[in-house]
Amino acid sequence: MERITITIDDDLLADFDRLIEMKGYSNRSEGIRDAIRQLVKDQQIAENEEAPCVGCVVYMYNHKERTLSTRLMETQHHHHDIPTATLHLHVDPENCLEATVLHGSVHQVRHMADQITSQTGVKYGKLHVIPLSKPPAHSHE
């Protein structure tokens, strides 16, 4: 490991110290390493749409919305090589939350997440993408 020195203004450092305490980091170095890793990964995703990744799209929808459950299932079956697992939670009498883990290229994962979250009746959706150094070893053959 290499030791570096940085200069940071007092207000920003105070905000960062509050953040690392709130998140439970043992020291500033751990928080800075995580922040740098996130910046690097975000840039890797932005630079290469064909990069392999895993992602998790989380979305909430009204299960009473006509044909929505069927449309969501059809989307997943149409892209059977991308989703790997879905967690389904009944939030209340009308709303369900699903978290679907996806794998493929950044482009494929984003495209599928957009197809899910843009369905009429999906109230909220968010995709989290994690780049991989090489494609997942899993195969559907």
PDB file of C-alpha atoms in Angstrom:
ATOM      1  CA  MET A   1       0.000   0.000   0.000  1.00  0.00           C
ATOM      2  CA  GLU A   2       1.113   3.513  -0.697  1.00  0.00           C
ATOM      3  CA  ARG A   3       0.676   6.434   1.678  1.00  0.00           C
ATOM      4  CA  ILE A   4      -0.497   9.743   0.177  1.00  0.00           C
ATOM      5  CA  THR A   5      -1.188  13.204   1.532  1.00  0.00           C
ATOM      6  CA  ILE A   6      -4.183  15.274   0.487  1.00  0.00           C
ATOM      7  CA  THR A   7      -5.297  18.795   1.236  1.00  0.00           C
ATOM      8  CA  ILE A   8      -8.994  19.280   1.980  1.00  0.00           C
ATOM      9  CA  ASP A   9     -10.916  22.274   3.283  1.00  0.00           C
ATOM     10  CA  ASP A  10     -12.223  22.192   6.847  1.00  0.00           C
ATOM     11  CA  ASP A  11     -15.941  22.144   6.004  1.00  0.00           C
ATOM     12  CA  LEU A  12     -15.604  19.268   3.546  1.00  0.00           C
ATOM     13  CA  LEU A  13     -13.482  17.304   6.018  1.00  0.00           C
ATOM     14  CA  ALA A  14     -16.069  17.854   8.769  1.00  0.00           C
ATOM     15  CA  ASP A  15     -18.813  16.602   6.426  1.00  0.00           C
ATOM     16  CA  PHE A  16     -16.677  13.588   5.484  1.00  0.00           C
ATOM     17  CA  ASP A  17     -15.917  12.785   9.142  1.00  0.00           C
ATOM     18  CA  ARG A  18     -19.660  12.831   9.934  1.00  0.00           C
ATOM     19  CA  LEU A  19     -20.302  10.548   6.969  1.00  0.00           C
ATOM     20  CA  ILE A  20     -17.648   7.976   7.877  1.00  0.00           C
ATOM     21  CA  GLU A  21     -18.862   7.914  11.468  1.00  0.00           C
ATOM     22  CA  MET A  22     -22.454   7.478  10.328  1.00  0.00           C
ATOM     23  CA  LYS A  23     -21.453   4.677   7.912  1.00  0.00           C
ATOM     24  CA  GLY A  24     -19.272   2.969  10.505  1.00  0.00           C
ATOM     25  CA  TYR A  25     -15.858   3.247   8.861  1.00  0.00           C
ATOM     26  CA  SER A  26     -12.995   2.570  11.250  1.00  0.00           C
ATOM     27  CA  ASN A  27     -10.944   5.461   9.836  1.00  0.00           C
ATOM     28  CA  ARG A  28     -10.747   8.099   7.100  1.00  0.00           C
ATOM     29  CA  SER A  29      -8.548   5.921   4.897  1.00  0.00           C
ATOM     30  CA  GLU A  30     -11.258   3.262   4.573  1.00  0.00           C
ATOM     31  CA  GLY A  31     -13.830   5.879   3.607  1.00  0.00           C
ATOM     32  CA  ILE A  32     -11.519   7.488   1.058  1.00  0.00           C
ATOM     33  CA  ARG A  33     -10.631   4.103  -0.476  1.00  0.00           C
ATOM     34  CA  ASP A  34     -14.342   3.276  -0.859  1.00  0.00           C
ATOM     35  CA  ALA A  35     -15.062   6.691  -2.408  1.00  0.00           C
ATOM     36  CA  ILE A  36     -12.206   6.255  -4.904  1.00  0.00           C
ATOM     37  CA  ARG A  37     -13.310   2.702  -5.757  1.00  0.00           C
ATOM     38  CA  GLN A  38     -16.830   3.998  -6.448  1.00  0.00           C
ATOM     39  CA  LEU A  39     -15.513   6.779  -8.700  1.00  0.00           C
ATOM     40  CA  VAL A  40     -13.339   4.313 -10.640  1.00  0.00           C
ATOM     41  CA  LYS A  41     -16.193   1.807 -11.059  1.00  0.00           C
ATOM     42  CA  ASP A  42     -18.622   4.547 -12.151  1.00  0.00           C
ATOM     43  CA  GLN A  43     -16.129   5.671 -14.787  1.00  0.00           C
ATOM     44  CA  GLN A  44     -15.607   2.090 -16.020  1.00  0.00           C
ATOM     45  CA  ILE A  45     -19.365   1.723 -16.469  1.00  0.00           C
ATOM     46  CA  ALA A  46     -19.634   5.087 -18.250  1.00  0.00           C
ATOM     47  CA  GLU A  47     -16.769   4.303 -20.650  1.00  0.00           C
ATOM     48  CA  ASN A  48     -17.760   0.836 -21.810  1.00  0.00           C
ATOM     49  CA  GLU A  49     -21.368  -0.219 -22.458  1.00  0.00           C
ATOM     50  CA  GLU A  50     -20.120  -3.709 -23.407  1.00  0.00           C
ATOM     51  CA  ALA A  51     -18.307  -4.260 -20.094  1.00  0.00           C
ATOM     52  CA  PRO A  52     -19.552  -7.270 -18.129  1.00  0.00           C
ATOM     53  CA  CYS A  53     -21.511  -6.438 -15.008  1.00  0.00           C
ATOM     54  CA  VAL A  54     -24.049  -7.578 -12.479  1.00  0.00           C
ATOM     55  CA  GLY A  55     -26.915  -5.347 -11.533  1.00  0.00           C
ATOM     56  CA  CYS A  56     -29.924  -5.267  -9.289  1.00  0.00           C
ATOM     57  CA  VAL A  57     -33.074  -3.489 -10.369  1.00  0.00           C
ATOM     58  CA  VAL A  58     -35.475  -2.786  -7.511  1.00  0.00           C
ATOM     59  CA  TYR A  59     -38.999  -1.701  -8.352  1.00  0.00           C
ATOM     60  CA  MET A  60     -42.357  -1.233  -6.681  1.00  0.00           C
ATOM     61  CA  TYR A  61     -45.619  -1.750  -8.483  1.00  0.00           C
ATOM     62  CA  ASN A  62     -49.339  -2.076  -7.948  1.00  0.00           C
ATOM     63  CA  HIS A  63     -50.093  -5.748  -8.509  1.00  0.00           C
ATOM     64  CA  LYS A  64     -53.716  -4.843  -9.310  1.00  0.00           C
ATOM     65  CA  GLU A  65     -52.570  -2.938 -12.414  1.00  0.00           C
ATOM     66  CA  ARG A  66     -54.149  -4.848 -15.260  1.00  0.00           C
ATOM     67  CA  THR A  67     -51.742  -7.335 -16.896  1.00  0.00           C
ATOM     68  CA  LEU A  68     -48.656  -5.782 -15.252  1.00  0.00           C
ATOM     69  CA  SER A  69     -47.507  -8.979 -13.509  1.00  0.00           C
ATOM     70  CA  THR A  70     -47.796 -10.822 -16.814  1.00  0.00           C
ATOM     71  CA  ARG A  71     -45.895  -8.083 -18.678  1.00  0.00           C
ATOM     72  CA  LEU A  72     -43.100  -8.112 -16.099  1.00  0.00           C
ATOM     73  CA  MET A  73     -42.806 -11.889 -16.345  1.00  0.00           C
ATOM     74  CA  GLU A  74     -42.846 -11.743 -20.153  1.00  0.00           C
ATOM     75  CA  THR A  75     -40.010  -9.185 -20.091  1.00  0.00           C
ATOM     76  CA  GLN A  76     -37.899 -11.506 -17.968  1.00  0.00           C
ATOM     77  CA  HIS A  77     -38.671 -14.534 -20.134  1.00  0.00           C
ATOM     78  CA  HIS A  78     -37.915 -12.580 -23.302  1.00  0.00           C
ATOM     79  CA  HIS A  79     -34.445 -11.837 -21.896  1.00  0.00           C
ATOM     80  CA  HIS A  80     -33.996 -15.229 -20.182  1.00  0.00           C
ATOM     81  CA  ASP A  81     -30.189 -15.005 -20.331  1.00  0.00           C
ATOM     82  CA  ILE A  82     -30.005 -11.776 -18.274  1.00  0.00           C
ATOM     83  CA  PRO A  83     -32.066 -12.189 -15.046  1.00  0.00           C
ATOM     84  CA  THR A  84     -30.656 -14.594 -12.493  1.00  0.00           C
ATOM     85  CA  ALA A  85     -33.053 -14.292  -9.553  1.00  0.00           C
ATOM     86  CA  THR A  86     -36.001 -12.259  -8.336  1.00  0.00           C
ATOM     87  CA  LEU A  87     -37.079 -11.554  -4.776  1.00  0.00           C
ATOM     88  CA  HIS A  88     -40.772 -10.681  -4.387  1.00  0.00           C
ATOM     89  CA  LEU A  89     -42.203  -8.903  -1.342  1.00  0.00           C
ATOM     90  CA  HIS A  90     -45.852  -8.042  -0.632  1.00  0.00           C
ATOM     91  CA  VAL A  91     -45.565  -4.515   0.803  1.00  0.00           C
ATOM     92  CA  ASP A  92     -49.257  -3.905   1.437  1.00  0.00           C
ATOM     93  CA  PRO A  93     -52.615  -5.084  -0.027  1.00  0.00           C
ATOM     94  CA  GLU A  94     -51.933  -3.331  -3.354  1.00  0.00           C
ATOM     95  CA  ASN A  95     -48.160  -2.951  -3.731  1.00  0.00           C
ATOM     96  CA  CYS A  96     -45.349  -5.392  -4.363  1.00  0.00           C
ATOM     97  CA  LEU A  97     -41.623  -4.803  -4.370  1.00  0.00           C
ATOM     98  CA  GLU A  98     -39.290  -6.885  -6.489  1.00  0.00           C
ATOM     99  CA  ALA A  99     -35.519  -6.999  -6.677  1.00  0.00           C
ATOM    100  CA  THR A 100     -34.206  -8.718  -9.785  1.00  0.00           C
ATOM    101  CA  VAL A 101     -30.520  -9.570 -10.125  1.00  0.00           C
ATOM    102  CA  LEU A 102     -29.257  -9.271 -13.688  1.00  0.00           C
ATOM    103  CA  HIS A 103     -26.001 -10.136 -15.421  1.00  0.00           C
ATOM    104  CA  GLY A 104     -24.668  -9.331 -18.847  1.00  0.00           C
ATOM    105  CA  SER A 105     -23.118  -6.301 -20.496  1.00  0.00           C
ATOM    106  CA  VAL A 106     -23.808  -2.864 -19.024  1.00  0.00           C
ATOM    107  CA  HIS A 107     -25.964  -2.133 -22.076  1.00  0.00           C
ATOM    108  CA  GLN A 108     -28.015  -5.358 -21.718  1.00  0.00           C
ATOM    109  CA  VAL A 109     -28.561  -4.860 -17.986  1.00  0.00           C
ATOM    110  CA  ARG A 110     -29.591  -1.200 -18.391  1.00  0.00           C
ATOM    111  CA  HIS A 111     -31.885  -2.047 -21.293  1.00  0.00           C
ATOM    112  CA  MET A 112     -33.678  -4.759 -19.353  1.00  0.00           C
ATOM    113  CA  ALA A 113     -33.971  -2.608 -16.222  1.00  0.00           C
ATOM    114  CA  ASP A 114     -35.471   0.169 -18.369  1.00  0.00           C
ATOM    115  CA  GLN A 115     -37.971  -2.267 -19.867  1.00  0.00           C
ATOM    116  CA  ILE A 116     -39.052  -3.287 -16.357  1.00  0.00           C
ATOM    117  CA  THR A 117     -39.221   0.147 -14.752  1.00  0.00           C
ATOM    118  CA  SER A 118     -40.965   1.851 -17.693  1.00  0.00           C
ATOM    119  CA  GLN A 119     -43.989  -0.467 -17.529  1.00  0.00           C
ATOM    120  CA  THR A 120     -47.268   1.282 -16.761  1.00  0.00           C
ATOM    121  CA  GLY A 121     -48.012   0.574 -13.088  1.00  0.00           C
ATOM    122  CA  VAL A 122     -44.396   0.455 -11.910  1.00  0.00           C
ATOM    123  CA  LYS A 123     -44.290   3.274  -9.373  1.00  0.00           C
ATOM    124  CA  TYR A 124     -40.578   3.398  -8.677  1.00  0.00           C
ATOM    125  CA  GLY A 125     -37.483   1.690 -10.009  1.00  0.00           C
ATOM    126  CA  LYS A 126     -33.757   1.964  -9.517  1.00  0.00           C
ATOM    127  CA  LEU A 127     -30.834   0.060 -11.000  1.00  0.00           C
ATOM    128  CA  HIS A 128     -27.537  -0.514  -9.233  1.00  0.00           C
ATOM    129  CA  VAL A 129     -24.715  -1.694 -11.527  1.00  0.00           C
ATOM    130  CA  ILE A 130     -21.460  -3.321 -10.424  1.00  0.00           C
ATOM    131  CA  PRO A 131     -18.823  -3.834 -13.139  1.00  0.00           C
ATOM    132  CA  LEU A 132     -16.972  -7.138 -13.318  1.00  0.00           C
ATOM    133  CA  SER A 133     -13.413  -7.718 -14.443  1.00  0.00           C
ATOM    134  CA  LYS A 134     -14.600 -10.707 -16.495  1.00  0.00           C
ATOM    135  CA  PRO A 135     -18.002 -12.157 -17.451  1.00  0.00           C
ATOM    136  CA  PRO A 136     -19.824 -14.373 -14.908  1.00  0.00           C
ATOM    137  CA  ALA A 137     -18.971 -18.070 -15.212  1.00  0.00           C
ATOM    138  CA  HIS A 138     -22.667 -19.059 -15.216  1.00  0.00           C
ATOM    139  CA  SER A 139     -24.173 -20.450 -18.424  1.00  0.00           C
ATOM    140  CA  HIS A 140     -27.757 -21.394 -19.388  1.00  0.00           C
ATOM    141  CA  GLU A 141     -26.714 -24.168 -21.753  1.00  0.00           C
TER     142      GLU A 141
END
